[in-house]
Amino acid sequence: FRREIGCEFIIADETLIAPAVLIDLEGIEPTSRMGQVRWYDKPKKGSIYCVALDPSLGTGSDPAAIQIFEANSTVQIGEWKHNKTAIPEQIKLLAAICKHIEESTNEPNNIYYSIENNSIGEAALISLAEFGESNIPGTMLSEPGKNRRGFNTGPKTKLAACAKFKTLLETGRLKVNSHSLITELKSFVA
C-alpha cells in the first residue's frame, strides 16, 4: 500500500513505524530555543528527564543528535541536531542541557543522561572524561555489566531498541514533538 503525505510517500512494508501511525504524527513548533536546542516544553519540578547523545564526527555528513524526554509522560520536550559540531562541543551541549533542566527543576537527581558509545562514541567518552562527569548534573546511565560507559548499539541492541520504540509510539505511550524526528521516522526502514 502506498499513501501520499504532502510531497512524501509512505510505503507500508518499508517503514519501521506503521504507516497509519506515521500519517497521524504531527510535530509542534518549539516553545523556546537555547542556541540550536529546540524546547517543546519547559522542564518541570517533580518530573524525571532522560537526555541521550548520539555523537558524530561533526564533519558535515551524519548529524549528531541529543534527544530530551520527560520520563514520567514519555513526551519529547527538546532536541538538538547538527552535522558540523565537534565532539567536545557536543559534550558541552549535553552538559548545558542537563544544567538547564537542573536550573528549571532544582532536582539534579531526576536527570539521567547517556551517550551511544560505538566507534565514534569512544571519542565522545574521551571528551566526557576530559570535561568531567562531575560537571554534568544528573546520573550517567550505562549498560549493566559492561566496563565501558554509555550504551553500545550493535545489531541486536538496535533491533531491541527499535522494537520498543515502535511499540511505544504506535500504542500512543510515547509522544514525539519534533518535525525533524517525525520526518526521519517517515523514511526510517525496518
XYZ file of N, CA, C and O in Angstrom:
760
model
N 0.839 -1.147 0.000
C 0.000 0.000 0.000
C 0.894 1.221 0.000
O 1.960 1.229 0.553
N 0.446 2.271 -0.621
C 1.235 3.495 -0.747
C 0.295 4.673 -0.515
O -0.775 4.734 -1.087
N 0.716 5.603 0.337
C -0.140 6.742 0.634
C 0.689 8.017 0.596
O 1.769 8.064 1.159
N 0.155 9.035 -0.058
C 0.891 10.293 -0.166
C 0.607 11.159 1.056
O -0.520 11.286 1.516
N 1.700 11.738 1.585
C 1.588 12.684 2.690
C 2.346 13.919 2.261
O 3.560 13.924 2.216
N 1.644 14.968 1.932
C 2.315 16.143 1.385
C 3.036 15.724 0.126
O 2.432 15.200 -0.793
N 4.342 15.923 0.110
C 5.155 15.506 -1.033
C 5.829 14.175 -0.775
O 6.594 13.694 -1.579
N 5.564 13.579 0.402
C 6.237 12.338 0.764
C 5.311 11.143 0.539
O 4.095 11.258 0.637
N 5.905 10.017 0.255
C 5.148 8.782 0.146
C 5.602 7.836 1.237
O 6.789 7.739 1.527
N 4.658 7.166 1.836
C 4.975 6.138 2.827
C 4.572 4.807 2.231
O 3.451 4.638 1.762
N 5.493 3.873 2.269
C 5.223 2.545 1.738
C 5.143 1.591 2.916
O 6.076 1.476 3.708
N 4.017 0.908 3.057
C 3.684 0.144 4.254
C 4.731 -0.862 4.672
O 5.019 -1.005 5.840
N 5.300 -1.600 3.737
C 6.179 -2.679 4.162
C 7.618 -2.219 4.382
O 8.487 -3.032 4.606
N 7.895 -0.932 4.296
C 9.262 -0.466 4.431
C 9.540 0.256 5.738
O 10.623 0.160 6.273
N 8.621 1.029 6.241
C 8.906 1.852 7.412
C 8.845 1.044 8.698
O 8.084 0.087 8.816
N 9.673 1.463 9.670
C 9.652 0.822 10.985
C 8.307 1.055 11.659
O 7.698 0.141 12.191
N 7.837 2.283 11.619
C 6.572 2.655 12.248
C 5.448 2.428 11.244
O 5.575 2.754 10.062
N 4.338 1.900 11.718
C 3.185 1.625 10.855
C 2.751 2.895 10.123
O 2.635 3.959 10.735
N 2.520 2.794 8.806
C 2.133 3.968 8.023
C 0.917 4.703 8.581
O 0.872 5.928 8.545
N -0.057 3.972 9.110
C -1.251 4.626 9.664
C -0.887 5.523 10.842
O -1.496 6.572 11.043
N 0.116 5.134 11.604
C 0.584 5.949 12.727
C 1.377 7.140 12.189
O 1.200 8.274 12.646
N 2.249 6.895 11.220
C 3.058 7.973 10.649
C 2.201 9.088 10.058
O 2.528 10.267 10.171
N 1.112 8.709 9.435
C 0.210 9.684 8.814
C -0.329 10.650 9.859
O -0.476 11.839 9.609
N -0.603 10.132 11.054
C -1.203 10.955 12.108
C -0.191 11.738 12.937
O -0.577 12.612 13.712
N 1.103 11.429 12.798
C 2.103 12.140 13.590
C 2.228 13.579 13.113
O 2.365 13.836 11.921
N 2.152 14.493 14.047
C 2.323 15.903 13.737
C 3.244 16.514 14.777
O 3.035 16.365 15.966
N 4.250 17.194 14.314
C 5.131 17.895 15.229
C 4.525 19.219 15.642
O 3.494 19.643 15.129
N 5.187 19.849 16.587
C 4.765 21.174 17.036
C 5.955 22.119 16.918
O 7.102 21.684 16.815
N 5.682 23.381 16.921
C 6.748 24.376 16.898
C 7.370 24.458 18.293
O 6.664 24.316 19.295
N 8.666 24.693 18.368
C 9.298 24.844 19.674
C 8.695 26.021 20.438
O 8.338 27.034 19.841
N 8.600 25.877 21.749
C 8.119 26.980 22.584
C 9.245 27.935 22.919
O 9.012 29.093 23.234
N 10.493 27.429 22.853
C 11.665 28.278 23.084
C 12.886 27.615 22.462
O 12.845 26.460 22.056
N 13.953 28.382 22.411
C 15.227 27.875 21.883
C 16.339 28.286 22.830
O 16.299 29.362 23.423
N 17.324 27.401 22.928
C 18.530 27.681 23.699
C 19.673 27.424 22.723
O 20.081 26.274 22.543
N 20.095 28.456 21.991
C 21.027 28.241 20.896
C 20.331 27.411 19.828
O 19.264 27.768 19.345
N 20.909 26.251 19.497
C 20.311 25.359 18.495
C 19.399 24.302 19.113
O 18.842 23.479 18.398
N 19.242 24.325 20.432
C 18.354 23.362 21.102
C 16.930 23.872 20.991
O 16.629 25.024 21.311
N 16.072 23.008 20.491
C 14.654 23.335 20.383
C 13.932 22.718 21.581
O 14.006 21.517 21.814
N 13.236 23.553 22.338
C 12.477 23.091 23.506
C 10.996 23.124 23.161
O 10.475 24.130 22.688
N 10.328 22.003 23.392
C 8.896 21.891 23.117
C 8.065 22.069 24.389
O 6.861 22.246 24.317
N 8.720 22.031 25.526
C 8.076 22.253 26.826
C 9.174 22.617 27.813
O 10.352 22.302 27.590
N 8.800 23.239 28.904
C 9.754 23.587 29.947
C 9.906 22.416 30.908
O 8.919 21.756 31.248
N 11.131 22.166 31.367
C 11.303 21.144 32.414
C 10.540 21.565 33.671
O 10.540 22.744 34.038
N 9.895 20.585 34.305
C 9.051 20.873 35.467
C 9.524 20.097 36.694
O 9.930 18.942 36.585
N 9.423 20.733 37.823
C 9.763 20.105 39.096
C 8.901 18.848 39.286
O 7.726 18.849 38.937
N 9.513 17.796 39.797
C 8.784 16.561 40.060
C 8.823 15.561 38.919
O 8.360 14.441 39.059
N 9.373 15.958 37.773
C 9.468 15.052 36.633
C 10.890 14.506 36.510
O 11.836 15.099 37.003
N 10.998 13.385 35.832
C 12.291 12.746 35.570
C 12.623 12.974 34.102
O 11.750 12.843 33.236
N 13.897 13.294 33.834
C 14.304 13.604 32.469
C 15.411 12.684 31.986
O 16.331 12.362 32.728
N 15.296 12.279 30.727
C 16.293 11.441 30.063
C 16.861 12.234 28.895
O 16.109 12.753 28.066
N 18.197 12.316 28.863
C 18.895 13.071 27.829
C 19.896 12.115 27.174
O 20.722 11.524 27.865
N 19.810 11.940 25.871
C 20.669 10.981 25.174
C 21.399 11.644 24.019
O 20.784 12.341 23.213
N 22.711 11.406 23.963
C 23.550 11.929 22.878
C 23.939 10.800 21.944
O 24.499 9.792 22.365
N 23.643 10.995 20.662
C 24.134 10.133 19.589
C 25.201 10.961 18.887
O 24.884 11.838 18.080
N 26.482 10.737 19.210
C 27.535 11.604 18.678
C 27.857 11.326 17.214
O 27.541 10.268 16.690
N 28.472 12.313 16.594
C 29.015 12.143 15.244
C 30.334 12.906 15.177
O 30.652 13.687 16.067
N 31.075 12.704 14.111
C 32.370 13.360 13.974
C 32.261 14.877 13.798
O 33.204 15.599 14.051
N 31.119 15.351 13.337
C 30.955 16.781 13.117
C 31.611 17.266 11.845
O 31.990 18.428 11.738
N 31.728 16.370 10.871
C 32.395 16.722 9.615
C 31.424 17.111 8.507
O 31.839 17.363 7.385
N 30.130 17.129 8.796
C 29.164 17.564 7.797
C 28.323 16.468 7.196
O 27.391 16.749 6.467
N 28.639 15.207 7.482
C 27.817 14.141 6.898
C 26.722 13.754 7.895
O 25.653 14.333 7.890
N 26.966 12.797 8.734
C 25.973 12.297 9.689
C 25.822 13.283 10.850
O 26.805 13.646 11.484
N 24.592 13.730 11.145
C 24.443 14.675 12.253
C 24.510 13.986 13.620
O 24.106 12.840 13.778
N 25.030 14.712 14.579
C 24.925 14.309 15.981
C 23.543 14.744 16.443
O 22.946 15.672 15.875
N 23.015 14.080 17.458
C 21.693 14.455 17.957
C 21.617 14.235 19.461
O 22.238 13.315 19.995
N 20.864 15.091 20.103
C 20.530 14.923 21.517
C 19.013 14.964 21.607
O 18.376 15.898 21.104
N 18.446 13.943 22.218
C 17.006 13.887 22.432
C 16.741 14.029 23.933
O 17.464 13.466 24.755
N 15.681 14.763 24.264
C 15.325 15.026 25.654
C 13.870 14.611 25.849
O 12.977 15.147 25.176
N 13.658 13.654 26.743
C 12.316 13.161 27.030
C 12.007 13.289 28.509
O 12.886 13.085 29.343
N 10.760 13.634 28.804
C 10.279 13.551 30.168
C 9.879 12.097 30.378
O 9.037 11.571 29.634
N 10.511 11.435 31.326
C 10.295 10.001 31.516
C 8.912 9.682 32.075
O 8.324 8.665 31.719
N 8.377 10.548 32.930
C 7.075 10.280 33.532
C 5.982 10.124 32.477
O 5.130 9.252 32.575
N 6.025 10.999 31.473
C 4.982 11.002 30.448
C 5.470 10.452 29.112
O 4.665 10.274 28.213
N 6.758 10.195 28.993
C 7.417 9.798 27.742
C 7.071 10.752 26.587
O 6.772 10.337 25.483
N 7.170 12.039 26.903
C 6.955 13.085 25.908
C 8.289 13.744 25.607
O 9.049 14.085 26.519
N 8.567 13.934 24.325
C 9.774 14.633 23.901
C 9.616 16.108 24.246
O 8.687 16.763 23.788
N 10.556 16.644 25.065
C 10.458 18.057 25.426
C 11.544 18.902 24.769
O 11.507 20.119 24.848
N 12.522 18.252 24.130
C 13.568 19.028 23.486
C 14.422 18.177 22.574
O 14.388 16.949 22.640
N 15.193 18.876 21.730
C 16.080 18.165 20.816
C 17.106 19.126 20.247
O 16.875 20.325 20.134
N 18.231 18.536 19.894
C 19.282 19.248 19.179
C 19.820 18.299 18.120
O 19.942 17.096 18.362
N 20.141 18.844 16.958
C 20.702 18.028 15.879
C 21.554 18.939 15.018
O 21.125 20.038 14.649
N 22.797 18.491 14.734
C 23.688 19.308 13.911
C 24.766 18.411 13.325
O 25.197 17.459 13.969
N 25.228 18.714 12.129
C 26.211 17.837 11.487
C 27.628 18.430 11.431
O 28.517 17.806 10.884
N 27.827 19.597 12.031
C 29.166 20.195 11.993
C 29.655 20.627 13.368
O 30.493 21.517 13.465
N 29.164 20.016 14.406
C 29.606 20.330 15.762
C 30.614 19.279 16.198
O 30.313 18.079 16.159
N 31.780 19.731 16.616
C 32.833 18.807 17.066
C 32.404 18.086 18.347
O 31.597 18.600 19.121
N 32.951 16.909 18.549
C 32.555 16.069 19.683
C 32.725 16.764 21.033
O 31.808 16.694 21.866
N 33.829 17.456 21.315
C 33.913 18.140 22.615
C 32.778 19.150 22.829
O 32.267 19.295 23.941
N 32.353 19.804 21.743
C 31.231 20.756 21.847
C 29.905 20.024 22.071
O 29.003 20.559 22.724
N 29.779 18.821 21.519
C 28.573 18.020 21.758
C 28.453 17.688 23.249
O 27.358 17.745 23.821
N 29.590 17.363 23.883
C 29.593 17.058 25.318
C 29.237 18.311 26.117
O 28.442 18.251 27.068
N 29.787 19.459 25.731
C 29.458 20.714 26.426
C 27.976 21.035 26.291
O 27.349 21.530 27.232
N 27.406 20.749 25.131
C 25.985 20.996 24.919
C 25.138 20.048 25.768
O 24.142 20.466 26.365
N 25.538 18.779 25.831
C 24.850 17.817 26.709
C 24.847 18.349 28.142
O 23.811 18.341 28.824
N 26.004 18.850 28.595
C 26.107 19.401 29.947
C 25.209 20.627 30.115
O 24.531 20.763 31.145
N 25.172 21.502 29.112
C 24.338 22.705 29.188
C 22.853 22.350 29.269
O 22.088 22.990 29.997
N 22.452 21.321 28.527
C 21.055 20.878 28.563
C 20.718 20.346 29.960
O 19.682 20.708 30.542
N 21.580 19.497 30.500
C 21.336 18.956 31.844
C 21.330 20.074 32.879
O 20.522 20.060 33.813
N 22.207 21.066 32.714
C 22.252 22.216 33.628
C 20.958 23.019 33.533
O 20.408 23.464 34.545
N 20.452 23.212 32.323
C 19.185 23.925 32.131
C 18.042 23.195 32.843
O 17.213 23.836 33.499
N 18.017 21.883 32.714
C 16.974 21.108 33.394
C 17.123 21.258 34.911
O 16.139 21.476 35.624
N 18.367 21.176 35.397
C 18.606 21.331 36.833
C 18.162 22.714 37.327
O 17.498 22.835 38.366
N 18.517 23.758 36.590
C 18.130 25.114 36.985
C 16.620 25.305 36.958
O 16.069 26.036 37.773
N 15.942 24.638 36.037
C 14.490 24.761 35.920
C 13.758 23.987 37.008
O 12.660 24.373 37.418
N 14.344 22.872 37.452
C 13.646 21.991 38.390
C 14.254 21.967 39.785
O 13.580 21.579 40.740
N 15.524 22.347 39.910
C 16.276 22.231 41.166
C 16.306 20.781 41.661
O 16.319 20.530 42.863
N 16.297 19.825 40.717
C 16.297 18.400 41.051
C 17.310 17.641 40.198
O 16.940 16.909 39.281
N 18.603 17.770 40.512
C 19.611 17.078 39.704
C 19.489 15.546 39.770
O 19.919 14.863 38.840
N 18.886 15.025 40.813
C 18.715 13.576 40.940
C 17.626 13.031 40.021
O 17.443 11.820 39.930
N 16.907 13.910 39.335
C 15.865 13.485 38.393
C 16.312 13.613 36.945
O 15.493 13.608 36.033
N 17.618 13.742 36.738
C 18.171 13.848 35.391
C 19.053 12.632 35.131
O 19.942 12.318 35.926
N 18.784 11.955 34.019
C 19.581 10.805 33.603
C 20.035 11.058 32.175
O 19.247 11.470 31.334
N 21.305 10.820 31.919
C 21.834 11.052 30.583
C 22.738 9.903 30.177
O 23.230 9.144 31.015
N 22.923 9.773 28.869
C 23.805 8.739 28.366
C 24.322 9.118 26.983
O 23.855 10.083 26.377
N 25.271 8.307 26.514
C 25.927 8.525 25.233
C 26.019 7.192 24.503
O 26.361 6.179 25.122
N 25.717 7.194 23.224
C 25.973 5.999 22.421
C 27.489 5.868 22.318
O 28.178 6.821 21.965
N 28.010 4.686 22.648
C 29.468 4.532 22.753
C 30.087 3.665 21.665
O 31.127 3.062 21.872
N 29.464 3.621 20.500
C 30.070 2.878 19.381
C 31.381 3.547 18.979
O 31.883 4.391 19.698
N 31.918 3.239 17.841
C 33.252 3.726 17.449
C 33.415 5.230 17.626
O 34.361 5.688 18.260
N 32.506 6.031 17.094
C 32.581 7.478 17.270
C 32.304 7.834 18.730
O 32.851 8.794 19.264
N 31.492 7.021 19.375
C 31.184 7.236 20.781
C 32.403 7.163 21.684
O 32.438 7.769 22.749
N 33.429 6.430 21.247
C 34.661 6.362 22.038
C 35.268 7.755 22.167
O 35.722 8.142 23.239
N 35.267 8.516 21.095
C 35.772 9.891 21.145
C 34.906 10.741 22.081
O 35.427 11.603 22.796
N 33.601 10.493 22.080
C 32.711 11.226 22.985
C 33.011 10.873 24.442
O 32.983 11.742 25.314
N 33.324 9.604 24.702
C 33.662 9.194 26.070
C 34.966 9.842 26.525
O 35.105 10.235 27.691
N 35.938 9.957 25.618
C 37.190 10.638 25.945
C 36.907 12.114 26.243
O 37.407 12.663 27.237
N 36.080 12.750 25.422
C 35.711 14.150 25.659
C 34.946 14.305 26.965
O 35.144 15.284 27.690
N 34.102 13.332 27.279
C 33.361 13.361 28.540
C 34.332 13.274 29.723
O 34.199 14.019 30.701
N 35.313 12.393 29.628
C 36.310 12.260 30.699
C 37.094 13.552 30.856
O 37.360 13.990 31.989
N 37.458 14.183 29.749
C 38.187 15.459 29.803
C 37.320 16.572 30.380
O 37.796 17.398 31.154
N 36.035 16.590 30.017
C 35.111 17.610 30.528
C 34.821 17.372 32.004
O 34.696 18.317 32.777
N 34.685 16.088 32.365
C 34.406 15.703 33.748
C 32.934 15.433 33.976
O 32.120 16.352 33.870
N 32.619 14.173 34.254
C 31.227 13.815 34.533
C 30.664 14.615 35.693
O 29.473 14.915 35.729
N 31.516 14.955 36.643
C 31.058 15.703 37.811
C 30.572 17.102 37.436
O 29.888 17.756 38.223
N 30.888 17.560 36.235
C 30.438 18.874 35.765
C 29.089 18.805 35.057
O 28.621 19.825 34.540
N 28.505 17.633 34.999
C 27.197 17.461 34.365
C 26.190 17.049 35.430
O 26.341 16.000 36.060
N 25.160 17.868 35.649
C 24.143 17.489 36.633
C 23.429 16.219 36.190
O 23.172 16.012 35.012
N 23.119 15.358 37.142
C 22.385 14.141 36.840
C 23.242 12.905 36.968
O 24.378 12.954 37.449
N 22.698 11.808 36.518
C 23.339 10.497 36.614
C 23.577 9.946 35.228
O 22.657 9.883 34.410
N 24.815 9.535 34.980
C 25.168 8.910 33.700
C 24.711 7.454 33.733
O 25.052 6.710 34.655
N 23.935 7.053 32.742
C 23.483 5.668 32.632
C 24.384 4.910 31.667
O 24.786 5.442 30.637
N 24.667 3.657 32.022
C 25.491 2.790 31.187
C 24.903 1.398 31.163
O 24.102 1.032 32.033
N 25.319 0.615 30.170
C 24.869 -0.771 30.069
C 25.304 -1.557 31.294
O 26.480 -1.511 31.658
N 24.385 -2.291 31.887
C 24.766 -3.126 33.035
C 25.792 -4.187 32.624
O 25.715 -4.744 31.532
N 26.759 -4.420 33.488
C 27.734 -5.479 33.264
C 28.831 -5.146 32.272
O 29.657 -5.991 31.955
N 28.856 -3.928 31.776
C 29.891 -3.526 30.815
C 30.869 -2.587 31.514
O 30.503 -1.817 32.387
N 32.130 -2.635 31.100
C 33.136 -1.752 31.675
C 33.153 -0.381 31.011
O 33.739 0.543 31.524
N 32.535 -0.284 29.880
C 32.548 0.952 29.113
C 31.317 1.785 29.435
O 30.205 1.264 29.514
N 31.478 3.084 29.595
C 30.372 3.994 29.914
C 29.439 4.121 28.715
O 29.834 3.919 27.575
N 28.211 4.471 28.961
C 27.234 4.672 27.906
C 26.626 3.374 27.409
O 26.632 2.358 28.104
N 26.079 3.415 26.193
C 25.395 2.265 25.615
C 25.942 1.969 24.225
O 26.083 2.863 23.401
N 26.213 0.699 23.968
C 26.662 0.250 22.659
C 25.441 -0.198 21.877
O 24.605 -0.930 22.396
N 25.351 0.230 20.637
C 24.195 -0.150 19.824
C 24.644 -0.973 18.625
O 24.869 -0.431 17.549
N 24.767 -2.257 18.855
C 25.065 -3.188 17.775
C 23.758 -3.676 17.169
O 22.671 -3.249 17.561
N 23.832 -4.595 16.216
C 22.621 -5.092 15.542
C 21.552 -5.624 16.509
O 20.372 -5.330 16.347
N 21.964 -6.372 17.512
C 20.994 -6.957 18.453
C 20.325 -5.887 19.313
O 19.105 -5.871 19.477
N 21.122 -4.957 19.865
C 20.545 -3.924 20.728
C 19.743 -2.900 19.918
O 18.750 -2.374 20.407
N 20.175 -2.617 18.686
C 19.404 -1.699 17.840
C 18.038 -2.283 17.514
O 17.031 -1.578 17.538
N 18.012 -3.574 17.230
C 16.746 -4.239 16.931
C 15.812 -4.161 18.134
O 14.633 -3.817 18.000
N 16.328 -4.445 19.319
C 15.515 -4.389 20.535
C 15.025 -2.969 20.802
O 13.852 -2.753 21.130
N 15.908 -1.982 20.640
C 15.527 -0.586 20.875
C 14.479 -0.127 19.857
O 13.514 0.548 20.222
N 14.668 -0.495 18.596
C 13.696 -0.127 17.563
C 12.339 -0.769 17.828
O 11.299 -0.130 17.654
N 12.345 -2.015 18.263
C 11.087 -2.715 18.568
C 10.354 -2.025 19.716
O 9.131 -1.830 19.664
N 11.102 -1.641 20.755
C 10.487 -0.965 21.905
C 9.965 0.408 21.494
O 8.843 0.794 21.845
N 10.766 1.152 20.738
C 10.354 2.479 20.259
C 9.085 2.363 19.424
O 8.134 3.124 19.603
N 9.058 1.386 18.513
C 7.900 1.143 17.649
C 6.649 0.891 18.489
O 5.608 1.513 18.272
N 6.772 0.006 19.472
C 5.624 -0.328 20.323
C 5.129 0.896 21.093
O 3.922 1.168 21.124
N 6.040 1.631 21.705
C 5.644 2.805 22.486
C 4.980 3.863 21.613
O 3.950 4.431 21.985
N 5.540 4.115 20.436
C 4.983 5.143 19.557
C 3.635 4.711 18.983
O 2.678 5.490 18.975
N 3.554 3.476 18.524
C 2.312 3.002 17.896
C 1.165 2.837 18.878
O 0.002 2.902 18.483
N 1.470 2.636 20.151
C 0.403 2.497 21.159
C 0.094 3.821 21.852
O -0.706 3.864 22.777
N 0.748 4.892 21.401
C 0.468 6.208 21.963
C 1.101 6.448 23.327
O 0.760 7.410 24.006
N 2.019 5.583 23.723
C 2.652 5.749 25.036
C 3.925 6.575 24.944
O 4.579 6.805 25.960
N 4.284 7.048 23.752
C 5.439 7.908 23.552
C 5.025 9.003 22.582
O 4.383 8.725 21.564
N 5.365 10.242 22.918
C 4.961 11.381 22.078
C 6.202 12.077 21.544
O 7.058 12.512 22.297
N 6.280 12.155 20.227
C 7.355 12.864 19.543
C 6.800 14.209 19.095
O 5.775 14.266 18.421
N 7.492 15.295 19.455
C 7.043 16.637 19.102
C 7.827 17.267 17.961
O 7.398 18.260 17.393
N 8.962 16.713 17.616
C 9.870 17.312 16.640
C 9.473 17.010 15.202
O 9.359 15.854 14.809
N 9.311 18.077 14.417
C 9.060 17.903 12.980
C 10.199 17.119 12.332
O 9.970 16.248 11.501
N 11.418 17.447 12.728
C 12.604 16.803 12.160
C 12.625 15.305 12.436
O 12.877 14.495 11.543
N 12.360 14.909 13.670
C 12.360 13.487 14.022
C 11.218 12.753 13.321
O 11.391 11.641 12.834
N 10.069 13.385 13.230
C 8.936 12.768 12.530
C 9.276 12.556 11.052
O 8.991 11.496 10.490
N 9.937 13.524 10.439
C 10.364 13.380 9.043
C 11.314 12.196 8.901
O 11.207 11.410 7.958
N 12.262 12.057 9.846
C 13.181 10.917 9.810
C 12.418 9.607 9.947
O 12.742 8.624 9.268
N 11.434 9.558 10.812
C 10.660 8.329 11.016
C 9.920 7.916 9.744
O 9.728 6.723 9.498
N 9.530 8.878 8.945
C 8.790 8.576 7.725
C 9.662 7.918 6.663
O 9.147 7.355 5.710
N 10.972 7.978 6.845
C 11.854 7.320 5.894
C 12.733 6.242 6.551
O 13.549 5.625 5.895
N 12.542 6.029 7.843
C 13.344 5.024 8.564
C 12.759 3.646 8.307
O 11.628 3.365 8.663
N 13.535 2.782 7.673
C 13.029 1.468 7.302
C 13.335 0.439 8.372
O 14.322 0.547 9.092
N 12.483 -0.549 8.451
C 12.633 -1.613 9.450
C 13.875 -2.430 9.159
O 14.274 -2.583 8.037
